[in-house]
């Protein structure tokens, strides 16, 4: 043993401090580059981008089929309410949040964070509102490096509202980005179903995914098939890495920086999966 030598965990934590620094400066691509180096050259971030999505025509895992069906139905149900935005927002505003509601928000956002990380999509910031903020209708969120195309989708949606030909507003992102985004978006809803057996229906998640699929020109049939495929992958990931998500949620509940949240994931995976 070399006296004074740092352990792999110490080196990882030190490197993640650099990632935090770059993220705080808004240098997201630099932070992502550092994370990729830590995974590749140094091998101390084994979980980042470690997940592989199932092929589109793969059969549903029998033991998880009921959960996948439940998530798909929830998505369809919330989508059906897409024309009642004002009613939905008023309902959320007058609902008095409790500690249980706050706990659900933490778990929901941890699902987004973990799925993104496992798929190689780096979270760049997140927010877990306190109860007072929740009373003002502030919701939780996780933002990711690589999902900047959402700004284009927002502009396209404005075209649609102005009755511009839909073909004008159709855009392009790679299939990999679309698939990753779809699974990340469903991460919160899937986590709720796994923990509580139902979802409160986070409207903004469903709207974002529907808008992106519309932007890409998906038909209703294509959309339904894609969402079920994404739900299958997301359920499989979160079922397989539940201990890591629990550790991550504890870190997020304490408003730990991104690097500490990553450390929570990596440490949990080292303990439970290796």
Backbone as numpy.savetxt, mean C-alpha at the origin, in Angstrom:
# Nx Ny Nz CAx CAy CAz Cx Cy Cz
36.17 -13.07 16.76 35.33 -11.87 16.76 36.21 -10.61 16.76
35.89 -9.69 15.88 36.65 -8.44 15.78 36.06 -7.42 16.74
36.87 -6.96 17.70 36.39 -5.99 18.68 36.03 -4.69 17.98
34.82 -4.21 18.26 34.37 -2.95 17.67 33.68 -3.11 16.34
33.68 -4.32 15.80 33.03 -4.54 14.51 31.52 -4.43 14.66
30.87 -3.82 13.71 29.43 -3.66 13.77 28.73 -4.91 13.26
27.59 -5.24 13.87 26.79 -6.37 13.43 26.03 -5.99 12.16
25.54 -6.97 11.41 24.74 -6.66 10.20 23.54 -5.77 10.53
22.92 -6.01 11.69 21.76 -5.20 12.07 22.17 -3.75 12.32
23.30 -3.55 12.99 23.79 -2.19 13.24 24.10 -1.47 11.93
24.73 -2.21 11.00 25.06 -1.60 9.70 23.78 -1.23 8.94
22.79 -2.11 9.04 21.52 -1.83 8.36 20.84 -0.60 8.94
20.82 -0.51 10.24 20.18 0.64 10.88 20.90 1.95 10.54
22.21 1.88 10.49 22.99 3.07 10.13 22.70 3.49 8.69
22.62 2.50 7.80 22.33 2.80 6.40 20.92 3.36 6.25
19.98 2.85 7.03 18.60 3.33 6.94 18.46 4.76 7.45
19.37 5.18 8.31 19.39 6.58 8.73 19.69 7.49 7.53
20.56 7.01 6.66 20.86 7.77 5.42 19.63 7.82 4.52
18.89 6.73 4.46 17.66 6.71 3.67 16.68 7.73 4.23
16.53 7.76 5.56 15.65 8.76 6.19 16.06 10.18 5.82
17.35 10.43 5.84 17.86 11.77 5.55 17.51 12.20 4.13
17.69 11.29 3.17 17.38 11.62 1.77 15.88 11.82 1.58
15.07 11.00 2.23 13.62 11.16 2.13 13.18 12.48 2.72
13.77 12.87 3.84 13.40 14.14 4.48 13.77 15.34 3.62
14.78 15.16 2.77 15.20 16.23 1.86 14.39 16.24 0.57
13.51 15.26 0.41 12.74 15.16 -0.82 13.50 14.52 -1.96
14.65 13.91 -1.66 15.46 13.26 -2.69 15.06 11.78 -2.76
13.88 11.56 -3.32 13.28 10.24 -3.28 14.02 9.22 -4.14
14.47 9.62 -5.29 15.19 8.69 -6.17 16.53 8.29 -5.55
17.17 9.23 -4.88 18.43 8.91 -4.19 18.18 7.90 -3.08
17.10 8.11 -2.33 16.74 7.18 -1.26 16.46 5.80 -1.82
15.75 5.75 -2.93 15.44 4.47 -3.56 16.71 3.78 -4.04
17.63 4.54 -4.59 18.90 3.99 -5.04 19.68 3.39 -3.87
19.66 4.07 -2.74 20.34 3.56 -1.54 19.73 2.23 -1.09
18.40 2.17 -1.10 17.72 0.94 -0.68 18.06 -0.21 -1.62
18.10 0.07 -2.91 18.46 -0.97 -3.88 19.90 -1.45 -3.67
20.79 -0.53 -3.35 22.18 -0.91 -3.06 22.25 -1.79 -1.81
21.47 -1.44 -0.82 21.48 -2.21 0.42 20.95 -3.62 0.20
20.03 -3.75 -0.74 19.51 -5.08 -1.05 20.48 -5.87 -1.91
21.02 -5.21 -2.94 21.87 -5.92 -3.89 23.29 -6.12 -3.41
24.05 -5.05 -3.38 25.48 -5.14 -3.06 25.73 -5.59 -1.63
24.95 -5.07 -0.70 25.21 -5.34 0.71 24.31 -6.44 1.28
23.19 -6.70 0.63 22.32 -7.80 1.03 21.70 -7.68 2.40
21.59 -6.47 2.94 21.04 -6.34 4.29 19.56 -5.96 4.29
18.97 -5.78 3.11 17.52 -5.57 3.01 16.94 -6.70 2.16
16.83 -7.86 2.76 16.43 -9.04 2.00 14.96 -9.03 1.60
14.12 -8.31 2.34 12.68 -8.35 2.06 12.26 -7.39 0.95
13.04 -6.34 0.73 12.66 -5.35 -0.28 12.62 -5.99 -1.67
11.50 -5.82 -2.35 11.32 -6.35 -3.71 11.50 -7.87 -3.78
11.22 -8.55 -2.67 11.40 -10.00 -2.63 10.18 -10.77 -3.11
9.01 -10.12 -3.15 7.78 -10.81 -3.52 7.63 -10.92 -5.03
7.08 -12.02 -5.46 6.79 -12.25 -6.87 5.29 -12.43 -7.05
4.71 -11.68 -7.96 3.27 -11.79 -8.18 2.94 -13.02 -9.01
1.77 -13.58 -8.72 1.31 -14.75 -9.45 0.94 -14.37 -10.88
1.15 -15.28 -11.83 0.72 -15.02 -13.21 -0.79 -14.78 -13.25
-1.23 -14.07 -14.26 -2.65 -13.69 -14.36 -3.58 -14.91 -14.37
-3.14 -16.01 -14.95 -4.04 -17.16 -15.09 -3.81 -18.23 -14.02
-3.08 -17.88 -12.98 -2.85 -18.86 -11.91 -4.15 -19.13 -11.16
-4.35 -20.37 -10.72 -5.56 -20.69 -9.94 -5.51 -20.04 -8.56
-6.67 -19.73 -8.03 -6.76 -19.13 -6.69 -6.37 -20.17 -5.64
-5.62 -19.74 -4.64 -5.23 -20.63 -3.54 -6.49 -21.02 -2.77
-6.79 -22.32 -2.73 -8.05 -22.81 -2.17 -8.33 -22.28 -0.77
-7.34 -22.32 0.10 -7.55 -21.94 1.49 -7.83 -20.45 1.66
-7.51 -19.66 0.66 -7.70 -18.21 0.75 -8.83 -17.71 -0.16
-9.48 -18.63 -0.85 -10.51 -18.25 -1.82 -11.64 -17.44 -1.23
-12.11 -17.82 -0.03 -13.21 -17.10 0.60 -12.82 -15.67 0.94
-11.60 -15.50 1.42 -11.12 -14.15 1.76 -10.98 -13.31 0.50
-10.47 -13.89 -0.56 -10.33 -13.17 -1.84 -11.70 -12.75 -2.36
-12.68 -13.64 -2.26 -14.04 -13.31 -2.69 -14.60 -12.15 -1.88
-14.35 -12.18 -0.56 -14.86 -11.14 0.32 -14.26 -9.78 -0.02
-12.94 -9.74 -0.29 -12.28 -8.49 -0.67 -12.83 -7.97 -1.99
-13.00 -8.86 -2.95 -13.51 -8.46 -4.26 -14.92 -7.88 -4.14
-15.75 -8.50 -3.31 -17.12 -8.00 -3.11 -17.10 -6.63 -2.45
-16.20 -6.44 -1.49 -16.10 -5.14 -0.82 -15.72 -4.05 -1.81
-14.78 -4.37 -2.68 -14.35 -3.39 -3.68 -15.52 -3.02 -4.59
-16.26 -4.02 -5.02 -17.40 -3.76 -5.90 -18.47 -2.93 -5.18
-18.68 -3.23 -3.90 -19.69 -2.51 -3.13 -19.35 -1.04 -3.00
-18.09 -0.75 -2.67 -17.67 0.65 -2.53 -17.69 1.35 -3.88
-17.31 0.62 -4.92 -17.34 1.20 -6.27 -18.75 1.61 -6.66
-19.73 0.81 -6.23 -21.12 1.10 -6.56 -21.60 2.40 -5.92
-20.91 2.84 -4.87 -21.28 4.07 -4.18 -20.50 5.28 -4.70
-19.81 5.08 -5.81 -18.93 6.13 -6.33 -19.68 7.40 -6.69
-20.97 7.31 -6.93 -21.74 8.50 -7.28 -22.31 9.21 -6.06
-21.97 8.72 -4.87 -22.49 9.31 -3.63 -21.35 9.89 -2.80
-20.43 10.57 -3.45 -19.25 11.11 -2.76 -19.65 12.02 -1.61
-20.58 12.92 -1.84 -20.96 13.88 -0.80 -21.58 13.17 0.40
-22.45 12.21 0.13 -23.07 11.47 1.22 -22.03 10.72 2.03
-21.05 10.13 1.32 -20.00 9.37 2.00 -19.18 10.28 2.91
-18.78 11.42 2.40 -17.95 12.33 3.17 -18.70 12.87 4.39
-19.99 13.18 4.23 -20.77 13.67 5.35 -20.90 12.60 6.42
-21.06 11.36 5.98 -21.19 10.27 6.94 -19.89 10.13 7.74
-18.76 10.19 7.06 -17.48 10.05 7.76 -17.24 11.22 8.72
-17.70 12.42 8.33 -17.43 13.61 9.13 -18.19 13.59 10.45
-19.41 13.04 10.45 -20.20 13.09 11.66 -19.97 11.87 12.56
-19.25 10.90 12.07 -18.96 9.72 12.87 -17.88 10.07 13.88
-18.14 9.80 15.16 -17.16 10.10 16.21 -16.15 8.97 16.29
-14.89 9.23 15.96 -13.88 8.16 15.97 -13.52 7.72 17.38
-13.16 6.45 17.49 -12.78 5.87 18.77 -11.37 5.31 18.67
-10.87 4.78 19.78 -9.56 4.13 19.76 -9.56 2.95 18.79
-10.69 2.27 18.71 -10.80 1.14 17.78 -10.67 1.61 16.33
-11.26 2.77 16.03 -11.15 3.33 14.68 -9.70 3.69 14.37
-9.03 4.29 15.35 -7.62 4.64 15.16 -6.78 3.39 14.94
-7.04 2.36 15.72 -6.33 1.08 15.56 -6.54 0.54 14.14
-7.76 0.62 13.64 -8.06 0.13 12.29 -7.28 0.92 11.24
-7.16 2.23 11.44 -6.40 3.06 10.49 -4.94 2.63 10.46
-4.36 2.40 11.63 -2.96 1.96 11.70 -2.78 0.65 10.93
-3.66 -0.31 11.18 -3.55 -1.60 10.51 -3.72 -1.45 9.00
-4.69 -0.65 8.61 -4.96 -0.40 7.19 -3.72 0.15 6.48
-3.13 1.18 7.06 -1.97 1.80 6.42 -0.75 0.88 6.43
-0.64 0.04 7.46 0.48 -0.91 7.49 0.36 -1.91 6.34
-0.87 -2.24 5.96 -1.06 -3.13 4.82 -0.54 -2.52 3.53
-0.86 -1.24 3.31 -0.33 -0.54 2.13 1.21 -0.56 2.14
1.76 -0.15 3.27 3.22 0.00 3.41 3.93 -1.33 3.13
3.48 -2.41 3.78 4.18 -3.68 3.65 4.10 -4.24 2.25
2.93 -4.21 1.64 2.79 -4.75 0.28 3.71 -3.98 -0.67
3.72 -2.64 -0.54 4.61 -1.85 -1.39 6.06 -2.24 -1.21
6.50 -2.35 0.03 7.90 -2.67 0.32 8.27 -4.04 -0.25
7.43 -5.02 -0.05 7.71 -6.37 -0.55 7.78 -6.42 -2.08
7.04 -5.52 -2.73 7.03 -5.48 -4.19 8.10 -4.54 -4.76
8.89 -3.93 -3.88 9.96 -3.06 -4.36 9.53 -1.63 -4.61
8.42 -1.22 -3.98 7.93 0.15 -4.09 8.21 0.84 -2.76
9.13 1.79 -2.75 9.59 2.39 -1.50 8.60 3.42 -0.96
8.10 3.24 0.25 7.30 4.29 0.89 8.18 5.53 1.14
7.65 6.69 0.82 8.46 7.91 1.02 7.98 8.74 2.21
6.70 8.58 2.58 6.18 9.22 3.80 4.83 8.57 4.12
4.45 8.70 5.39 3.12 8.21 5.77 2.57 9.09 6.88
1.29 8.96 7.11 0.65 9.74 8.17 -0.40 8.88 8.86
-0.34 8.83 10.18 -1.36 8.20 11.00 -1.98 9.31 11.85
-3.18 9.77 11.52 -3.76 10.88 12.27 -4.15 10.46 13.68
-4.08 11.41 14.62 -4.56 11.12 15.96 -6.09 11.28 15.98
-6.69 10.99 17.12 -8.15 11.02 17.20 -8.72 12.41 16.90
-8.02 13.44 17.36 -8.50 14.80 17.11 -8.51 15.11 15.62
-7.45 14.70 14.94 -7.39 14.92 13.49 -8.45 14.09 12.77
-8.68 12.88 13.26 -9.71 12.03 12.65 -11.09 12.66 12.78
-11.32 13.38 13.87 -12.61 14.06 14.03 -12.79 15.16 12.99
-11.67 15.67 12.49 -11.70 16.67 11.42 -11.66 16.02 10.04
-11.90 14.71 10.02 -11.98 13.95 8.77 -10.62 13.78 8.08
-9.53 13.85 8.85 -8.20 13.57 8.31 -8.01 12.06 8.30
-7.57 11.54 7.18 -7.39 10.09 7.05 -5.91 9.73 7.00
-5.62 8.47 7.22 -4.25 8.00 7.10 -3.82 7.92 5.65
-2.52 7.85 5.41 -2.03 7.74 4.04 -0.59 7.25 4.04
-0.24 6.60 2.95 1.15 6.23 2.69 1.44 6.64 1.25
2.52 7.39 1.06 2.93 7.80 -0.29 4.17 7.01 -0.69
4.26 6.70 -2.00 5.33 5.84 -2.49 6.13 6.50 -3.61
7.40 6.16 -3.66 8.25 6.56 -4.79 7.86 5.70 -5.99
7.59 6.34 -7.12 7.25 5.59 -8.32 5.79 5.64 -8.71
4.96 6.24 -7.83 3.54 6.35 -8.16 3.18 7.78 -8.54
4.15 8.51 -9.07 3.91 9.90 -9.44 2.95 10.02 -10.62
2.73 8.91 -11.34 1.81 8.93 -12.47 0.38 9.31 -12.04
0.09 9.22 -10.73 -1.24 9.56 -10.24 -1.61 11.01 -10.55
-0.59 11.87 -10.68 -0.86 13.26 -11.06 -1.44 13.32 -12.47
-0.93 12.46 -13.35 -1.45 12.40 -14.72 -2.89 11.90 -14.71
-3.15 10.93 -13.84 -4.50 10.38 -13.75 -5.47 11.46 -13.29
-5.03 12.27 -12.32 -5.87 13.35 -11.83 -6.21 14.35 -12.92
-5.22 14.68 -13.75 -5.46 15.60 -14.86 -6.41 14.98 -15.87
-6.24 13.68 -16.10 -7.11 12.99 -17.04 -8.55 12.98 -16.55
-8.72 12.79 -15.24 -10.07 12.78 -14.68 -10.77 14.12 -14.88
-9.99 15.20 -14.83 -10.58 16.51 -15.06 -11.08 16.63 -16.49
-10.31 16.04 -17.43 -10.76 16.01 -18.82 -12.11 15.29 -18.92
-12.21 14.16 -18.21 -13.44 13.36 -18.27 -14.62 14.15 -17.71
-14.38 14.90 -16.61 -15.45 15.70 -16.03 -15.91 16.79 -16.98
-14.97 17.25 -17.81 -15.29 18.31 -18.77 -15.84 17.75 -20.07
-16.18 16.44 -20.06 -16.76 15.77 -21.24 -15.82 15.74 -22.42
-14.53 15.70 -22.16 -13.56 15.53 -23.23 -13.54 14.06 -23.63
-13.31 13.78 -24.89 -13.26 12.40 -25.37 -12.31 11.59 -24.49
-12.79 10.44 -23.99 -12.00 9.61 -23.08 -10.67 9.21 -23.68
-10.62 8.99 -24.99 -9.38 8.55 -25.63 -8.28 9.57 -25.48
-8.66 10.83 -25.32 -7.65 11.88 -25.16 -6.92 11.72 -23.84
-7.65 11.24 -22.83 -7.10 11.20 -21.48 -6.48 9.86 -21.11
-6.52 8.87 -22.00 -5.92 7.59 -21.69 -4.40 7.72 -21.63
-3.80 7.06 -20.66 -2.36 7.17 -20.48 -1.69 5.82 -20.44
-0.38 5.87 -20.25 0.38 4.62 -20.24 1.30 4.57 -19.03
1.27 3.44 -18.36 2.28 3.07 -17.39 2.57 1.59 -17.65
3.71 1.12 -17.22 4.07 -0.27 -17.48 3.13 -1.21 -16.74
3.02 -2.43 -17.24 2.19 -3.44 -16.57 2.69 -3.71 -15.16
4.01 -3.69 -14.99 4.57 -3.93 -13.66 4.14 -2.86 -12.68
4.20 -1.60 -13.10 3.79 -0.51 -12.23 2.30 -0.61 -11.91
1.50 -0.90 -12.92 0.06 -1.03 -12.70 -0.24 -2.17 -11.73
0.41 -3.30 -11.93 0.17 -4.45 -11.06 0.59 -4.17 -9.62
1.76 -3.56 -9.47 2.23 -3.21 -8.12 1.28 -2.23 -7.45
0.89 -1.21 -8.19 -0.02 -0.20 -7.65 -1.33 -0.83 -7.20
-1.86 -1.73 -8.01 -3.14 -2.36 -7.70 -3.06 -3.15 -6.40
-1.98 -3.89 -6.23 -1.82 -4.67 -5.00 -1.60 -3.78 -3.79
-0.81 -2.73 -3.96 -0.55 -1.80 -2.85 -1.86 -1.13 -2.41
-2.66 -0.70 -3.36 -3.93 -0.05 -3.04 -4.85 -0.98 -2.27
-4.85 -2.26 -2.63 -5.72 -3.23 -1.96 -5.16 -3.69 -0.61
-3.90 -3.33 -0.32 -3.27 -3.79 0.92 -4.03 -3.39 2.17
-4.59 -2.19 2.19 -5.33 -1.74 3.36 -6.63 -2.50 3.54
-7.39 -2.64 2.46 -8.66 -3.34 2.52 -8.47 -4.81 2.90
-7.45 -5.45 2.32 -7.18 -6.85 2.64 -6.82 -7.01 4.11
-6.01 -6.11 4.64 -5.63 -6.18 6.06 -6.86 -6.10 6.95
-7.78 -5.20 6.63 -9.01 -5.09 7.42 -9.81 -6.39 7.39
-9.92 -6.98 6.22 -10.67 -8.23 6.11 -10.00 -9.35 6.91
-8.68 -9.38 6.90 -7.97 -10.41 7.64 -8.16 -10.25 9.15
-8.18 -9.00 9.62 -8.27 -8.75 11.06 -9.70 -8.72 11.58
-10.59 -8.11 10.81 -11.94 -7.85 11.31 -13.04 -8.62 10.58
-12.69 -9.21 9.43 -13.69 -9.94 8.66 -14.51 -9.07 7.73
-14.19 -7.78 7.69 -14.90 -6.84 6.83 -14.02 -5.61 6.65
-14.43 -4.71 5.77 -13.70 -3.46 5.56 -14.65 -2.30 5.73
-14.15 -1.22 6.33 -14.95 -0.01 6.48 -15.16 0.68 5.14
-14.43 0.23 4.13 -14.61 0.80 2.80 -13.92 2.14 2.64
-12.60 2.11 2.63 -11.85 3.36 2.44 -12.06 3.85 1.01
-12.93 4.81 0.88 -13.42 5.25 -0.42 -12.29 5.69 -1.35
-11.32 6.43 -0.79 -10.27 6.99 -1.65 -9.44 5.91 -2.33
-9.19 4.78 -1.65 -8.43 3.70 -2.26 -9.14 3.14 -3.47
-10.43 2.89 -3.32 -11.21 2.32 -4.42 -11.29 3.30 -5.58
-11.51 4.58 -5.27 -11.60 5.59 -6.32 -10.28 5.69 -7.09
-9.16 5.68 -6.37 -7.86 5.78 -7.04 -7.65 4.63 -8.02
-7.92 3.41 -7.57 -7.70 2.26 -8.45 -8.68 2.27 -9.62
-9.94 2.59 -9.36 -10.91 2.68 -10.46 -10.49 3.74 -11.47
-10.02 4.88 -10.99 -9.60 5.95 -11.89 -8.41 5.54 -12.75
-7.46 4.84 -12.13 -6.29 4.39 -12.89 -6.68 3.39 -13.97
-7.55 2.45 -13.61 -7.97 1.45 -14.60 -8.78 2.09 -15.72
-9.58 3.08 -15.38 -10.32 3.81 -16.40 -9.37 4.59 -17.30
-8.37 5.21 -16.67 -7.34 5.95 -17.40 -6.61 5.05 -18.39
-6.42 3.80 -17.99 -5.76 2.83 -18.86 -6.70 2.23 -19.91
-7.98 2.56 -19.83 -8.93 2.09 -20.83 -9.49 0.71 -20.58
-9.49 0.24 -19.34 -10.03 -1.09 -19.02 -11.55 -1.09 -19.18
-12.08 -2.19 -19.73 -13.51 -2.40 -19.74 -13.94 -2.87 -18.35
-15.24 -2.89 -18.09 -15.73 -3.35 -16.80 -15.33 -4.81 -16.54
-15.38 -5.63 -17.57 -15.01 -7.04 -17.42 -13.52 -7.18 -17.13
-12.69 -6.40 -17.84 -11.25 -6.43 -17.61 -10.92 -5.92 -16.21
-11.64 -4.88 -15.79 -11.41 -4.32 -14.46 -11.70 -5.35 -13.37
-12.83 -6.04 -13.49 -13.22 -7.04 -12.47 -12.19 -8.16 -12.39
-11.73 -8.63 -13.55 -10.73 -9.71 -13.57 -9.41 -9.24 -12.96
-9.02 -8.01 -13.28 -7.76 -7.48 -12.77 -7.82 -7.30 -11.25
-8.92 -6.78 -10.75 -9.06 -6.55 -9.31 -9.03 -7.87 -8.55
-9.69 -8.90 -9.09 -9.67 -10.20 -8.41 -8.26 -10.79 -8.41
-7.55 -10.62 -9.52 -6.17 -11.11 -9.58 -5.30 -10.36 -8.56
-5.45 -9.04 -8.49 -4.67 -8.25 -7.53 -5.03 -8.62 -6.11
-6.31 -8.85 -5.85 -6.74 -9.26 -4.52 -6.12 -10.60 -4.14
-6.03 -11.52 -5.09 -5.43 -12.83 -4.83 -3.98 -12.69 -4.39
-3.24 -11.85 -5.10 -1.83 -11.64 -4.76 -1.67 -10.93 -3.42
-2.50 -9.94 -3.18 -2.38 -9.16 -1.95 -2.74 -10.00 -0.73
-3.78 -10.80 -0.85 -4.17 -11.71 0.24 -3.03 -12.69 0.53
-2.45 -13.24 -0.52 -1.36 -14.20 -0.35 -0.16 -13.58 0.35
0.21 -12.36 -0.04 1.36 -11.68 0.56 1.12 -11.38 2.04
-0.02 -10.79 2.34 -0.28 -10.38 3.72 -0.54 -11.58 4.62
-1.07 -12.64 4.07 -1.24 -13.87 4.85 0.12 -14.47 5.18
1.03 -14.44 4.21 2.36 -15.04 4.40 3.24 -14.23 5.33
3.07 -12.91 5.34 3.95 -12.03 6.12 3.19 -11.29 7.22
2.28 -11.98 7.87 1.47 -11.32 8.89 2.30 -10.82 10.06
3.28 -11.61 10.52 4.11 -11.19 11.65 4.88 -9.91 11.32
5.35 -9.81 10.10 6.07 -8.60 9.69 5.13 -7.40 9.68
3.88 -7.62 9.24 2.94 -6.50 9.23 2.60 -6.04 10.64
2.47 -6.98 11.57 2.19 -6.63 12.96 3.32 -5.77 13.53
4.56 -6.16 13.28 5.71 -5.38 13.76 5.74 -4.00 13.12
5.45 -3.96 11.84 5.41 -2.68 11.13 4.33 -1.77 11.72
3.14 -2.32 11.97 2.04 -1.52 12.51 2.41 -0.91 13.85
3.14 -1.64 14.69 3.57 -1.10 15.98 4.49 0.10 15.78
5.38 0.00 14.79 6.29 1.12 14.51 5.53 2.32 13.96
4.58 2.08 13.08 3.80 3.17 12.49 2.92 3.83 13.53
2.41 3.06 14.49 1.57 3.62 15.54 2.35 4.62 16.40
3.66 4.44 16.46 4.52 5.33 17.23 5.13 6.43 16.36
4.66 6.52 15.10 5.15 7.54 14.16 6.64 7.45 13.93
7.16 6.23 13.87 8.59 6.02 13.61 8.91 6.44 12.18
10.14 6.89 11.92 10.52 7.27 10.56 10.52 6.05 9.63
10.54 6.32 8.33 10.47 5.25 7.33 11.55 4.20 7.57
12.77 4.63 7.86 13.86 3.70 8.08 13.59 2.74 9.23
13.00 3.25 10.30 12.67 2.40 11.45 11.55 1.43 11.11
10.63 1.87 10.27 9.56 0.97 9.82 10.13 -0.16 8.96
11.08 0.19 8.11 11.75 -0.84 7.29 12.50 -1.81 8.18
13.16 -1.28 9.20 13.88 -2.13 10.14 12.92 -3.09 10.84
11.72 -2.62 11.18 10.72 -3.49 11.81 10.34 -4.65 10.90
10.20 -4.35 9.61 9.87 -5.40 8.64 11.00 -6.41 8.53
12.21 -5.90 8.30 13.36 -6.77 8.08 13.66 -7.63 9.31
13.57 -7.04 10.48 13.84 -7.79 11.71 12.82 -8.90 11.91
11.55 -8.57 11.67 10.49 -9.57 11.83 10.66 -10.72 10.86
11.02 -10.41 9.64 11.20 -11.45 8.63 12.41 -12.32 8.97
13.46 -11.70 9.50 14.64 -12.46 9.92 14.28 -13.43 11.04
13.42 -12.99 11.95 13.05 -13.83 13.10 12.09 -14.96 12.71
11.15 -14.64 11.86 10.05 -15.59 11.63 10.14 -16.39 10.33
10.92 -15.91 9.36 10.86 -16.54 8.05 12.19 -17.08 7.56
13.24 -16.93 8.34 14.57 -17.37 7.88 15.21 -18.35 8.86
